[in-house]
Coordinates of C-alpha atoms and ligand atoms in Angstrom, one line a residue:
Chain A
M1193 CA -17.2 -22.0 -17.3
E1194 CA -13.7 -20.6 -17.1
H1195 CA -12.3 -20.1 -13.6
A1196 CA -11.9 -16.7 -12.0
I1197 CA -8.4 -17.7 -11.0
E1198 CA -6.2 -20.6 -11.9
T1199 CA -2.7 -21.3 -10.7
R1200 CA -0.2 -23.9 -11.8
G1201 CA 2.8 -24.8 -9.8
L1202 CA 3.1 -21.3 -8.4
I1203 CA 6.4 -20.9 -6.5
K1204 CA 8.0 -17.8 -4.8
R1205 CA 11.4 -17.9 -3.3
F1206 CA 13.0 -15.1 -1.3
D1207 CA 16.7 -15.8 -1.3
G1208 CA 16.6 -19.3 0.0
L1209 CA 13.3 -19.1 1.8
V1210 CA 10.4 -20.8 -0.1
A1211 CA 7.4 -18.6 0.8
V1212 CA 5.0 -20.2 -1.7
D1213 CA 5.6 -23.8 -2.6
D1214 CA 3.9 -25.3 -5.7
V1215 CA 0.5 -23.9 -5.3
N1216 CA -2.2 -25.2 -7.6
L1217 CA -5.7 -23.9 -7.2
S1218 CA -8.8 -22.8 -9.1
V1219 CA -11.2 -20.2 -7.8
R1220 CA -14.7 -20.5 -9.3
R1221 CA -16.5 -17.4 -10.7
G1222 CA -18.8 -15.9 -8.1
E1223 CA -17.5 -17.7 -5.0
I1224 CA -16.0 -16.4 -1.8
F1225 CA -12.7 -18.3 -1.6
G1226 CA -10.6 -18.3 1.5
L1227 CA -6.9 -18.8 2.1
L1228 CA -6.5 -19.8 5.7
G1229 CA -3.2 -20.2 7.4
P1230 CA -1.0 -18.9 10.2
N1231 CA 1.3 -15.9 10.0
G1232 CA 4.1 -16.5 7.5
A1233 CA 2.2 -19.2 5.7
G1234 CA 2.6 -17.3 2.4
K1235 CA -0.9 -15.9 2.0
S1236 CA 0.1 -12.4 1.3
T1237 CA 2.8 -13.5 -1.1
I1238 CA 0.2 -15.4 -3.1
I1239 CA -2.1 -12.4 -3.2
K1240 CA 0.8 -10.1 -4.2
M1241 CA 1.6 -12.4 -7.1
L1242 CA -2.0 -12.7 -8.2
T1243 CA -2.3 -8.9 -8.1
T1244 CA 0.9 -8.4 -10.2
M1245 CA 2.8 -6.7 -7.3
L1246 CA 5.3 -9.6 -7.2
R1247 CA 6.6 -11.8 -10.0
P1248 CA 6.5 -15.6 -9.3
T1249 CA 9.8 -17.4 -9.2
E1250 CA 8.2 -20.3 -11.1
G1251 CA 4.8 -21.5 -12.3
E1252 CA 2.0 -19.5 -13.8
A1253 CA -1.4 -18.1 -12.9
Y1254 CA -4.3 -16.6 -14.7
V1255 CA -6.7 -14.1 -13.3
W1256 CA -10.0 -13.8 -15.2
G1257 CA -8.2 -15.5 -18.1
H1258 CA -5.2 -13.1 -18.1
H1259 CA -1.6 -14.2 -17.5
I1260 CA -0.3 -12.5 -14.3
V1261 CA 3.1 -11.8 -15.8
R1262 CA 2.6 -11.4 -19.5
E1263 CA -0.7 -9.5 -19.2
R1264 CA -0.2 -7.5 -16.1
D1265 CA -2.3 -4.5 -17.2
A1266 CA -5.2 -6.7 -18.3
V1267 CA -5.1 -8.4 -14.9
R1268 CA -4.9 -5.0 -13.1
S1269 CA -8.0 -3.7 -14.8
C1270 CA -10.2 -6.6 -13.7
I1271 CA -9.2 -6.8 -10.1
G1272 CA -9.8 -4.8 -6.9
V1273 CA -7.4 -5.2 -4.0
V1274 CA -7.4 -4.5 -0.3
F1275 CA -3.9 -5.1 0.8
Q1276 CA -3.0 -6.3 4.3
D1277 CA -1.3 -3.0 5.2
P1278 CA -3.0 0.4 4.9
S1279 CA -2.8 2.0 1.4
V1280 CA -4.8 5.2 1.7
D1281 CA -3.6 8.8 1.5
G1282 CA -4.2 10.2 5.0
K1283 CA -4.0 13.7 3.8
L1284 CA -7.0 13.2 1.5
T1285 CA -10.6 12.9 2.5
A1286 CA -12.5 9.7 1.9
R1287 CA -14.2 11.2 -1.2
E1288 CA -10.8 12.4 -2.6
N1289 CA -9.3 9.0 -2.1
L1290 CA -12.1 7.4 -4.0
D1291 CA -12.0 10.1 -6.6
F1292 CA -8.4 9.5 -7.2
H1293 CA -9.1 5.8 -7.5
G1294 CA -11.9 6.3 -10.0
R1295 CA -9.8 8.5 -12.2
M1296 CA -6.9 6.0 -12.2
Y1297 CA -9.4 3.4 -13.4
G1298 CA -10.6 5.7 -16.1
M1299 CA -14.1 6.3 -14.7
P1300 CA -15.8 9.5 -16.1
G1301 CA -16.9 12.2 -13.7
D1302 CA -20.6 11.5 -13.3
E1303 CA -20.2 7.8 -13.0
R1304 CA -17.5 8.3 -10.4
K1305 CA -19.8 10.5 -8.4
R1306 CA -22.6 8.0 -8.5
R1307 CA -20.4 5.1 -7.7
I1308 CA -18.7 6.9 -4.8
A1309 CA -22.1 7.4 -3.2
E1310 CA -23.0 3.8 -3.8
V1311 CA -19.9 2.2 -2.3
L1312 CA -19.8 4.6 0.7
E1313 CA -23.4 3.7 1.3
L1314 CA -22.5 0.0 1.2
V1315 CA -19.9 0.3 4.0
E1316 CA -22.0 2.9 5.9
L1317 CA -19.4 5.7 5.6
Y1318 CA -21.5 8.2 3.6
D1319 CA -21.6 10.8 6.3
K1320 CA -17.8 10.6 6.6
A1321 CA -17.1 11.3 3.0
D1322 CA -15.4 14.6 3.6
V1323 CA -13.3 13.6 6.6
L1324 CA -9.6 13.2 6.2
L1325 CA -8.5 9.6 6.2
E1326 CA -5.9 10.3 9.0
E1327 CA -8.9 10.9 11.3
F1328 CA -10.4 7.5 10.5
S1329 CA -10.2 4.6 13.0
G1330 CA -8.7 1.4 11.8
G1331 CA -12.1 -0.2 11.2
M1332 CA -13.3 2.8 9.2
R1333 CA -10.2 2.9 7.1
R1334 CA -10.6 -0.8 6.4
R1335 CA -14.2 -0.3 5.3
L1336 CA -13.2 2.6 3.0
E1337 CA -10.5 0.4 1.5
I1338 CA -13.1 -2.3 0.8
A1339 CA -15.4 0.3 -0.8
R1340 CA -12.5 1.5 -2.9
G1341 CA -11.5 -2.0 -4.0
L1342 CA -15.1 -2.4 -5.2
M1343 CA -15.5 1.0 -6.8
H1344 CA -14.4 0.3 -10.3
R1345 CA -16.6 -2.9 -10.5
P1346 CA -13.8 -5.5 -10.6
H1347 CA -14.5 -9.1 -11.5
V1348 CA -12.3 -10.3 -8.7
L1349 CA -11.8 -8.7 -5.3
F1350 CA -8.8 -9.6 -3.2
L1351 CA -8.9 -9.0 0.5
D1352 CA -5.7 -9.7 2.4
E1353 CA -6.7 -10.1 6.1
P1354 CA -9.4 -7.5 6.0
T1355 CA -10.3 -7.9 9.7
L1356 CA -6.9 -8.2 11.2
G1357 CA -6.7 -6.3 14.5
L1358 CA -10.3 -5.2 14.4
D1359 CA -12.8 -5.8 17.3
T1360 CA -15.4 -8.5 17.0
Q1361 CA -18.3 -6.2 16.2
T1362 CA -16.4 -4.4 13.3
R1363 CA -15.3 -7.8 12.1
R1364 CA -18.9 -8.9 11.8
Y1365 CA -19.9 -5.8 10.0
I1366 CA -17.1 -6.4 7.5
W1367 CA -18.3 -10.0 7.0
D1368 CA -21.7 -8.6 6.2
Y1369 CA -20.4 -6.1 3.6
I1370 CA -18.4 -8.9 2.0
R1371 CA -21.4 -11.2 1.8
K1372 CA -23.6 -8.3 0.5
M1373 CA -21.2 -7.3 -2.3
N1374 CA -20.6 -10.9 -3.3
G1375 CA -24.3 -11.2 -3.7
E1376 CA -25.3 -7.8 -5.0
E1377 CA -22.3 -6.9 -7.1
D1378 CA -21.6 -10.4 -8.3
V1379 CA -17.9 -10.1 -7.5
T1380 CA -15.7 -13.1 -6.9
V1381 CA -13.9 -12.7 -3.6
V1382 CA -10.6 -14.1 -2.5
I1383 CA -9.9 -13.5 1.1
T1384 CA -7.0 -14.5 3.3
T1385 CA -7.3 -14.9 7.0
H1386 CA -5.8 -16.6 10.0
Y1387 CA -9.1 -16.6 11.9
M1388 CA -10.9 -19.9 11.6
E1389 CA -14.4 -18.4 12.3
E1390 CA -13.9 -16.0 9.5
A1391 CA -13.1 -18.7 6.9
D1392 CA -15.8 -20.9 8.3
N1393 CA -18.5 -18.2 8.3
L1394 CA -17.7 -16.4 5.1
C1395 CA -16.2 -18.7 2.5
N1396 CA -17.8 -21.1 0.1
R1397 CA -14.5 -22.9 -0.2
V1398 CA -11.3 -22.7 1.9
A1399 CA -7.7 -23.6 1.1
I1400 CA -5.7 -24.4 4.2
I1401 CA -2.1 -23.3 3.7
D1402 CA 1.0 -23.9 5.8
H1403 CA 4.6 -23.2 5.0
G1404 CA 3.6 -22.1 1.5
R1405 CA 1.8 -25.3 0.6
I1406 CA -1.9 -26.0 0.3
V1407 CA -2.6 -28.9 2.7
A1408 CA -6.3 -29.1 2.2
L1409 CA -9.0 -27.5 0.0
D1410 CA -12.7 -27.9 0.2
T1411 CA -15.9 -26.4 1.6
P1412 CA -15.7 -25.7 5.3
I1413 CA -18.4 -28.4 6.0
S1414 CA -16.5 -31.1 4.1
L1415 CA -13.2 -30.1 5.7
K1416 CA -14.7 -30.4 9.1
S1417 CA -16.5 -33.6 8.4
M1418 CA -13.2 -35.2 7.6
I1419 CA -12.3 -34.7 11.2
G1420 CA -15.3 -36.8 12.2
T1421 CA -17.7 -36.5 15.0
D1422 CA -18.3 -34.0 17.9
T1423 CA -16.7 -34.5 21.2
L1424 CA -18.8 -34.5 24.4
T1425 CA -16.7 -33.8 27.5
L1426 CA -18.0 -34.6 31.0
E1427 CA -16.3 -33.5 34.2
V1428 CA -17.1 -36.2 36.8
R1429 CA -16.5 -36.5 40.5
D1430 CA -16.4 -40.2 40.9
G1431 CA -17.7 -43.5 39.6
L1432 CA -15.8 -43.5 36.3
E1433 CA -16.1 -47.3 36.0
R1434 CA -19.8 -47.3 36.4
L1435 CA -20.2 -44.5 33.9
R1436 CA -18.1 -46.3 31.3
D1437 CA -20.3 -49.4 31.5
V1438 CA -23.5 -47.4 31.1
L1439 CA -22.3 -45.1 28.3
L1440 CA -20.7 -47.8 26.2
G1441 CA -24.1 -49.5 26.3
F1442 CA -25.4 -46.8 24.0
E1443 CA -24.7 -47.7 20.4
W1444 CA -24.3 -44.0 19.4
V1445 CA -21.2 -43.6 21.7
R1446 CA -18.3 -44.3 19.4
S1447 CA -15.5 -44.0 21.8
F1448 CA -14.9 -43.4 25.5
D1449 CA -11.8 -41.9 26.9
A1450 CA -11.2 -40.9 30.5
S1451 CA -8.4 -39.0 32.2
N1452 CA -7.9 -36.6 35.1
G1453 CA -11.6 -36.7 36.0
Y1454 CA -12.7 -35.9 32.5
V1455 CA -14.5 -38.2 30.2
R1456 CA -14.4 -37.6 26.4
L1457 CA -17.0 -39.2 24.2
S1458 CA -17.1 -39.2 20.4
V1459 CA -20.7 -38.7 19.5
D1460 CA -22.6 -37.5 16.4
S1461 CA -24.7 -34.3 17.0
A1462 CA -23.5 -34.1 20.6
Q1463 CA -25.8 -31.3 21.6
S1464 CA -28.9 -33.5 21.4
R1465 CA -27.3 -36.3 23.4
I1466 CA -26.6 -34.3 26.5
P1467 CA -29.9 -35.0 28.2
E1468 CA -29.6 -38.8 27.7
V1469 CA -26.0 -38.8 29.0
V1470 CA -26.8 -36.7 32.1
L1471 CA -29.9 -38.9 32.8
A1472 CA -27.9 -42.1 32.4
A1473 CA -25.2 -40.7 34.7
C1474 CA -27.8 -39.8 37.4
R1475 CA -29.3 -43.2 37.2
A1476 CA -25.8 -44.8 37.7
G1477 CA -25.3 -42.5 40.7
V1478 CA -22.4 -40.6 39.1
R1479 CA -22.1 -36.9 39.9
I1480 CA -21.4 -34.7 36.8
K1481 CA -19.9 -31.3 37.5
S1482 CA -19.9 -29.9 33.9
V1483 CA -20.7 -30.9 30.4
S1484 CA -19.2 -29.3 27.2
V1485 CA -19.6 -30.0 23.5
H1486 CA -16.8 -29.5 21.0
E1487 CA -17.7 -29.5 17.4
P1488 CA -14.9 -29.9 14.9
T1489 CA -13.5 -26.6 13.7
L1490 CA -11.1 -25.7 10.9
E1491 CA -8.6 -25.4 13.7
D1492 CA -8.9 -29.2 14.1
V1493 CA -8.5 -29.6 10.4
F1494 CA -5.4 -27.6 10.5
L1495 CA -4.1 -29.6 13.4
R1496 CA -4.9 -32.9 11.6
Y1497 CA -3.0 -31.9 8.5
T1498 CA 0.0 -30.1 10.0
G1499 CA 0.3 -31.7 13.5
R1500 CA 0.4 -28.2 14.9
S1501 CA -2.1 -25.8 16.4
M1502 CA -2.7 -22.6 14.5
R1503 CA -3.5 -20.5 17.6
D1504 CA -0.1 -21.2 19.2
E1505 CA 1.7 -19.5 16.4
T1506 CA -0.6 -16.6 15.6
G1507 CA -1.1 -15.2 19.1
K1508 CA 2.0 -13.1 19.4
G1509 CA 2.5 -12.1 15.8
D1510 CA -1.1 -10.8 15.8
L1511 CA -0.5 -8.4 18.6
V1512 CA 2.8 -7.1 17.1
R1513 CA 1.1 -6.6 13.7
A1514 CA -1.9 -5.0 15.2
L1515 CA 0.4 -2.5 16.9
M1516 CA 2.4 -1.9 13.8
R1517 CA -0.7 -1.1 11.8
R1518 CA -1.5 2.0 14.0
Chain B
M172 CA -4.4 0.6 -22.5
R173 CA -2.3 3.6 -23.6
A174 CA 1.3 4.1 -22.5
F175 CA 0.4 7.8 -22.0
D176 CA -2.8 8.1 -20.0
P177 CA -3.7 11.8 -19.6
Y178 CA -6.6 11.0 -17.1
A179 CA -4.3 9.1 -14.8
I180 CA -1.6 11.7 -15.1
Y181 CA -4.2 14.4 -14.2
S182 CA -5.3 12.3 -11.2
L183 CA -1.8 12.0 -9.9
W184 CA -1.1 15.7 -10.5
L185 CA -4.4 16.7 -8.7
R186 CA -3.5 14.6 -5.7
E187 CA -0.1 16.4 -5.4
M188 CA -1.9 19.7 -5.7
I189 CA -4.5 18.9 -3.0
R190 CA -1.7 17.8 -0.7
F191 CA 0.4 20.9 -1.5
F192 CA -2.4 23.4 -0.6
R193 CA -3.4 21.4 2.4
L194 CA 0.0 21.1 3.9
K195 CA 0.6 24.8 4.3
S196 CA 3.1 24.4 7.1
R197 CA 5.3 22.3 4.9
V198 CA 5.2 24.8 2.2
V199 CA 6.2 27.5 4.6
G200 CA 8.9 25.2 5.9
S201 CA 10.4 24.7 2.5
I202 CA 10.2 28.4 1.5
A203 CA 11.7 29.7 4.7
P204 CA 15.3 28.6 4.2
P205 CA 15.7 30.2 0.8
F206 CA 13.9 33.2 2.1
F207 CA 16.4 33.6 4.9
F208 CA 19.3 33.1 2.5
L209 CA 17.9 35.8 0.4
A210 CA 17.2 38.2 3.3
F211 CA 20.5 37.8 5.0
L212 CA 22.8 37.5 2.0
G213 CA 20.9 40.1 0.0
T214 CA 21.1 42.8 2.7
G215 CA 23.7 42.4 5.3
F216 CA 26.3 40.6 3.3
S217 CA 26.5 42.8 0.3
G218 CA 30.3 43.0 0.7
M219 CA 30.3 40.0 -1.6
A220 CA 29.3 42.4 -4.3
S221 CA 33.0 43.0 -5.2
R222 CA 33.2 39.4 -6.5
V223 CA 30.2 39.4 -8.8
P224 CA 30.4 40.5 -12.5
A225 CA 31.0 44.2 -13.0
G226 CA 27.8 46.3 -13.0
V227 CA 25.6 43.8 -11.3
D228 CA 24.0 44.4 -8.0
Y229 CA 24.5 41.5 -5.6
I230 CA 20.7 41.1 -5.0
N231 CA 20.2 40.8 -8.7
Y232 CA 22.9 38.1 -8.8
L233 CA 21.7 36.4 -5.7
A234 CA 17.9 36.1 -6.4
P235 CA 18.1 33.8 -9.4
G236 CA 20.5 31.6 -7.4
I237 CA 18.0 31.4 -4.5
I238 CA 15.3 30.5 -7.0
G239 CA 17.6 27.7 -8.2
M240 CA 18.0 26.6 -4.6
T241 CA 14.3 26.5 -4.0
L242 CA 13.8 24.4 -7.1
L243 CA 16.6 22.1 -6.2
F244 CA 15.3 21.3 -2.7
S245 CA 11.7 21.2 -3.6
S246 CA 12.1 19.0 -6.6
T247 CA 14.5 16.5 -5.1
F248 CA 12.0 16.0 -2.3
A249 CA 9.1 15.7 -4.7
G250 CA 11.0 13.0 -6.6
M251 CA 11.7 11.2 -3.3
S252 CA 8.0 11.4 -2.2
V253 CA 7.8 7.9 -3.7
L254 CA 9.5 6.9 -0.5
W255 CA 6.8 8.5 1.7
D256 CA 4.2 6.8 -0.4
R257 CA 5.9 3.5 0.0
E258 CA 6.2 4.1 3.8
F259 CA 2.5 4.9 4.1
G260 CA 1.4 2.2 1.7
F261 CA -0.2 4.5 -0.9
L262 CA 2.4 3.4 -3.5
R263 CA 0.6 0.1 -3.7
E264 CA -2.7 1.8 -4.5
I265 CA -0.9 3.6 -7.4
M266 CA 1.0 0.6 -8.7
V267 CA -1.9 -1.8 -8.7
A268 CA -4.0 0.5 -10.9
P269 CA -4.1 -0.3 -14.7
V270 CA -1.9 2.6 -15.5
T271 CA 1.5 2.4 -17.2
R272 CA 4.6 3.2 -15.2
L273 CA 5.4 6.0 -17.7
S274 CA 2.1 7.7 -16.9
I275 CA 2.8 7.3 -13.2
V276 CA 6.2 9.0 -13.6
L277 CA 4.8 11.8 -15.7
G278 CA 2.0 12.4 -13.2
R279 CA 4.3 12.6 -10.3
T280 CA 6.7 14.8 -12.3
A281 CA 3.9 17.2 -13.3
G282 CA 2.8 17.5 -9.7
G283 CA 6.4 18.0 -8.4
V284 CA 7.2 20.6 -11.1
T285 CA 4.1 22.6 -10.4
Q286 CA 4.9 22.7 -6.7
A287 CA 8.5 23.6 -7.2
V288 CA 7.8 26.3 -9.8
L289 CA 5.1 27.9 -7.6
Q290 CA 7.6 28.0 -4.8
G291 CA 10.3 29.5 -7.1
I292 CA 7.8 32.2 -8.2
I293 CA 6.8 32.9 -4.6
I294 CA 10.4 33.5 -3.6
L295 CA 10.8 36.0 -6.4
I296 CA 8.3 38.3 -4.7
P297 CA 10.5 39.2 -1.7
G298 CA 13.4 39.4 -4.1
I299 CA 11.6 42.1 -6.1
A300 CA 10.7 43.9 -2.9
M301 CA 14.5 43.9 -2.0
G302 CA 15.4 45.5 -5.3
V303 CA 15.7 42.8 -7.9
K304 CA 15.3 44.4 -11.4
I305 CA 13.5 42.1 -13.7
K306 CA 14.5 42.6 -17.3
G307 CA 11.1 42.2 -18.8
L308 CA 8.0 40.1 -19.4
T309 CA 9.7 37.8 -22.0
G310 CA 12.5 37.2 -19.6
L311 CA 10.1 36.3 -16.9
I312 CA 8.2 33.9 -19.1
L313 CA 11.4 32.3 -20.3
S314 CA 12.6 31.9 -16.7
V315 CA 9.4 30.0 -15.8
A316 CA 10.2 27.6 -18.6
L317 CA 13.7 27.3 -17.2
M318 CA 12.3 26.6 -13.8
V319 CA 10.3 23.7 -15.3
L320 CA 13.5 22.2 -16.8
I321 CA 15.5 22.7 -13.6
S322 CA 12.7 21.2 -11.5
A323 CA 12.2 18.1 -13.8
T324 CA 16.0 17.5 -13.7
F325 CA 16.0 17.1 -10.0
I326 CA 12.7 15.3 -9.8
G327 CA 14.4 12.7 -12.0
V328 CA 17.3 12.6 -9.5
G329 CA 15.0 12.2 -6.5
L330 CA 13.0 9.5 -8.3
A331 CA 16.2 7.6 -9.1
F332 CA 17.3 7.7 -5.5
A333 CA 13.9 6.8 -4.1
S334 CA 13.6 3.8 -6.4
R335 CA 16.9 2.4 -5.2
M336 CA 16.2 3.0 -1.5
K337 CA 13.9 0.7 0.5
D338 CA 13.2 3.2 3.3
M339 CA 14.0 6.6 4.7
S340 CA 17.3 5.7 6.2
G341 CA 19.4 6.8 3.3
F342 CA 17.6 10.1 3.2
S343 CA 19.9 12.4 5.2
L344 CA 22.9 10.8 3.4
I345 CA 21.5 12.1 0.2
M346 CA 20.7 15.5 1.7
N347 CA 24.2 16.0 2.8
F348 CA 26.1 14.4 -0.1
M349 CA 24.0 15.3 -3.0
I350 CA 21.8 18.4 -2.4
F351 CA 24.2 20.6 -0.6
P352 CA 27.2 20.1 -2.9
V353 CA 25.0 20.6 -5.9
F354 CA 23.7 23.8 -4.4
L355 CA 27.0 25.3 -3.2
L356 CA 28.9 24.3 -6.4
S357 CA 26.2 25.8 -8.7
G358 CA 27.3 29.4 -8.2
A359 CA 23.9 30.2 -6.7
L360 CA 25.6 32.4 -4.0
F361 CA 29.1 33.2 -5.4
P362 CA 30.5 33.2 -8.9
V363 CA 32.1 29.9 -9.7
Q364 CA 34.9 31.7 -11.5
N365 CA 36.3 32.6 -8.0
L366 CA 36.6 28.9 -7.0
P367 CA 39.9 27.1 -7.1
E368 CA 40.5 25.1 -10.3
P369 CA 39.6 21.5 -9.1
V370 CA 36.4 22.7 -7.5
R371 CA 35.5 24.8 -10.5
I372 CA 35.6 21.7 -12.7
L373 CA 33.1 20.1 -10.3
S374 CA 30.9 23.1 -10.6
Y375 CA 30.9 22.7 -14.4
I376 CA 29.4 19.2 -14.2
D377 CA 26.7 20.5 -11.9
P378 CA 23.5 20.9 -13.9
L379 CA 22.2 23.6 -11.5
T380 CA 25.2 25.8 -12.6
Y381 CA 23.6 26.1 -16.0
G382 CA 20.1 26.4 -14.6
V383 CA 21.0 29.3 -12.3
D384 CA 23.1 31.0 -15.0
A385 CA 20.3 30.8 -17.5
L386 CA 17.9 32.1 -14.9
R387 CA 20.2 35.1 -14.3
G388 CA 20.4 35.7 -18.0
C389 CA 16.6 35.7 -18.4
L390 CA 15.6 37.5 -15.2
V391 CA 18.3 40.2 -14.8
G392 CA 20.7 39.8 -17.7
A393 CA 23.7 38.7 -15.7
N394 CA 24.6 35.4 -17.3
S395 CA 28.3 34.2 -17.6
F396 CA 27.6 31.7 -20.5
P397 CA 25.3 32.1 -23.5
I398 CA 21.8 31.4 -22.5
I399 CA 21.2 29.0 -25.4
I400 CA 24.2 26.9 -24.3
D401 CA 22.9 26.9 -20.7
T402 CA 19.5 25.8 -21.9
L403 CA 20.8 23.0 -24.1
L404 CA 23.0 21.6 -21.4
L405 CA 20.2 21.8 -18.9
A406 CA 17.7 20.1 -21.3
G407 CA 20.3 17.3 -21.9
C408 CA 20.7 16.8 -18.1
C409 CA 16.9 16.9 -17.7
A410 CA 16.3 14.3 -20.3
A411 CA 19.1 12.1 -18.8
T412 CA 17.9 12.3 -15.2
M413 CA 14.3 11.8 -16.1
A414 CA 15.1 8.8 -18.2
I415 CA 17.2 7.3 -15.4
G416 CA 14.6 8.1 -12.8
A417 CA 11.8 6.6 -14.8
Y418 CA 13.8 3.5 -15.7
L419 CA 14.8 2.8 -12.1
F420 CA 11.3 3.5 -10.9
E421 CA 10.0 1.0 -13.5
M422 CA 12.5 -1.6 -12.3
S423 CA 11.9 -1.1 -8.6
D424 CA 9.7 -3.5 -6.6
V425 CA 6.7 -2.2 -4.8
D426 CA 7.5 -4.3 -1.7
Ligands
LIG383 N1 9.9 -9.3 0.5 C1 10.2 -10.4 1.2 N2 11.5 -10.8 1.4 C2 11.9 -11.9 2.1 N3 11.0 -12.7 2.7 C3 9.7 -12.4 2.6 C4 9.2 -11.3 1.9 N4 7.9 -11.2 1.9 C5 7.5 -12.3 2.7 N5 8.6 -13.0 3.1 C6 8.6 -14.2 3.9 O1 7.7 -15.2 3.2 C7 7.0 -15.9 4.1 C8 5.5 -15.7 3.8 O2 5.1 -14.4 4.1 P1 3.6 -13.9 3.9 O3 3.2 -14.2 2.5 O4 3.6 -12.5 4.3 O5 2.8 -14.8 4.9 P2 1.3 -14.5 5.5 O6 0.7 -13.4 4.7 O7 0.7 -15.8 5.3 O8 1.5 -14.1 6.9 C9 7.3 -15.4 5.5 O9 8.3 -16.3 6.1 C10 7.9 -14.0 5.2 O10 8.9 -13.7 6.2
LIG384 MG1 -0.1 -11.7 5.3

């Protein structure tokens, strides 16, 4: 089957700065595809090119079989987009915003009406249909934008950081809507994010992107399994030597590493090994103060491929952007 | 997809209309300045009357000029509303839709023209109360057509500026260096024949000069040039600014 999206050597330069650097990827029809990367990685620039808002400097891309430069209008009519920054008319009500949208996409009156009710229902904003958008909270506005992106039944829906700056609860709701519409409406979803949990929870496949380049692309599970096993961390008071001898006696302990009173073990399915480890420590007379398990995350995958942590870089920018979005 | 998409044009027009009737304070704000010009100049300052063509009341001379002023301000801002849409992000929603740029320009223009002409007609009401003598119904209908032309001309100008500017910073610059000279040189308040030679030449390249003169001809019969010449020149300007505005809009980036 033909791919929903296909890019070949996509490059975007902004006088000197290479924002997107030789991106090749294929998005399958029907999947939820994630672009995960820190601020400034080039995610929005990729989305803008694929949605015909920016021309690529080099390379080409097809969306639903249409060339993004030569067939802009064909591309436009088969996509829905939720941009990173707000794009609603605050002086119009939710219904009027959707009505405007439906007309722009050539939807006749009765279909528009039916569809507005449907998508508002989906994002649970039906009772807010006649409220001016300027009175919406950030989360409500985001939900409306998602409803709008879906309204004209696009084949591909682009969501650029749909949960940026939203609280955890709202974020989870939005994940639910995205899953629901991917299932019910059979729409291919491309979502960008710099939240690992989001990519991990939501996406069938994830491309990790840094400095405009795709550094890894696979299912979240495969990506994480490349990192290897879980880490079990023990905080111990004394008797490190004895503990080492005991633990290295287990064939499932792959490595043992101690520093500053902490012991790190590489272990498969670490959760289930906790009782054995604690028991063994007790028998050896070693006092354990705490135990924690770390399963590999996409964060670790990012670290492995770029040598940097994603959190370090996103923290501040996040706050600034969240403020700017007000 | 058609280059000319009536449904999308209607959608854009309707949005402008909803906003227009919802933002009443802004409408009052944009009608107030021309109203005060009309009220003060039309009553207390009738001494100017000696300068206007013989046999014409100053209020009859002034009212069409004030309508021209209303159209000029309202239309330039309507053209520049692209900037607001860019600022608030709504421009992306418009630009990502499968609608040709030509239809987008036409939709915006239709909305802007309707607003400007409505305001032009509203300002005529106090004018009539102050003694403006309308020539007749034909003149009135023709003058509405002229208002459409004047308005479209300056929407084109506003659109051209808005397409070249990234944000609102150049806005006051354009206010001061474009709108006011165009207004003052157009003969909206005083006959341009009284201006010194170099300034008078400037007033002859001001499209509003012909717009106001034609309005005077149609409304009160006080034109200085033949109405047909006025109208042709105005139509030429209108075609030119609309084409330039549409072209620059087409070329501009959304981001
Ligand atoms: N219009 C532009 N002009 C110049 N540089 C830009 C422009 N848009 C984005 N950039 C730069 O391109 C890089 C990628 O930006 P972006 O795609 O917004 O990243 P992300 O969405 O992953 O945070 C950044 O360094 C950004 O500063
Ligand atoms: Mg971004």
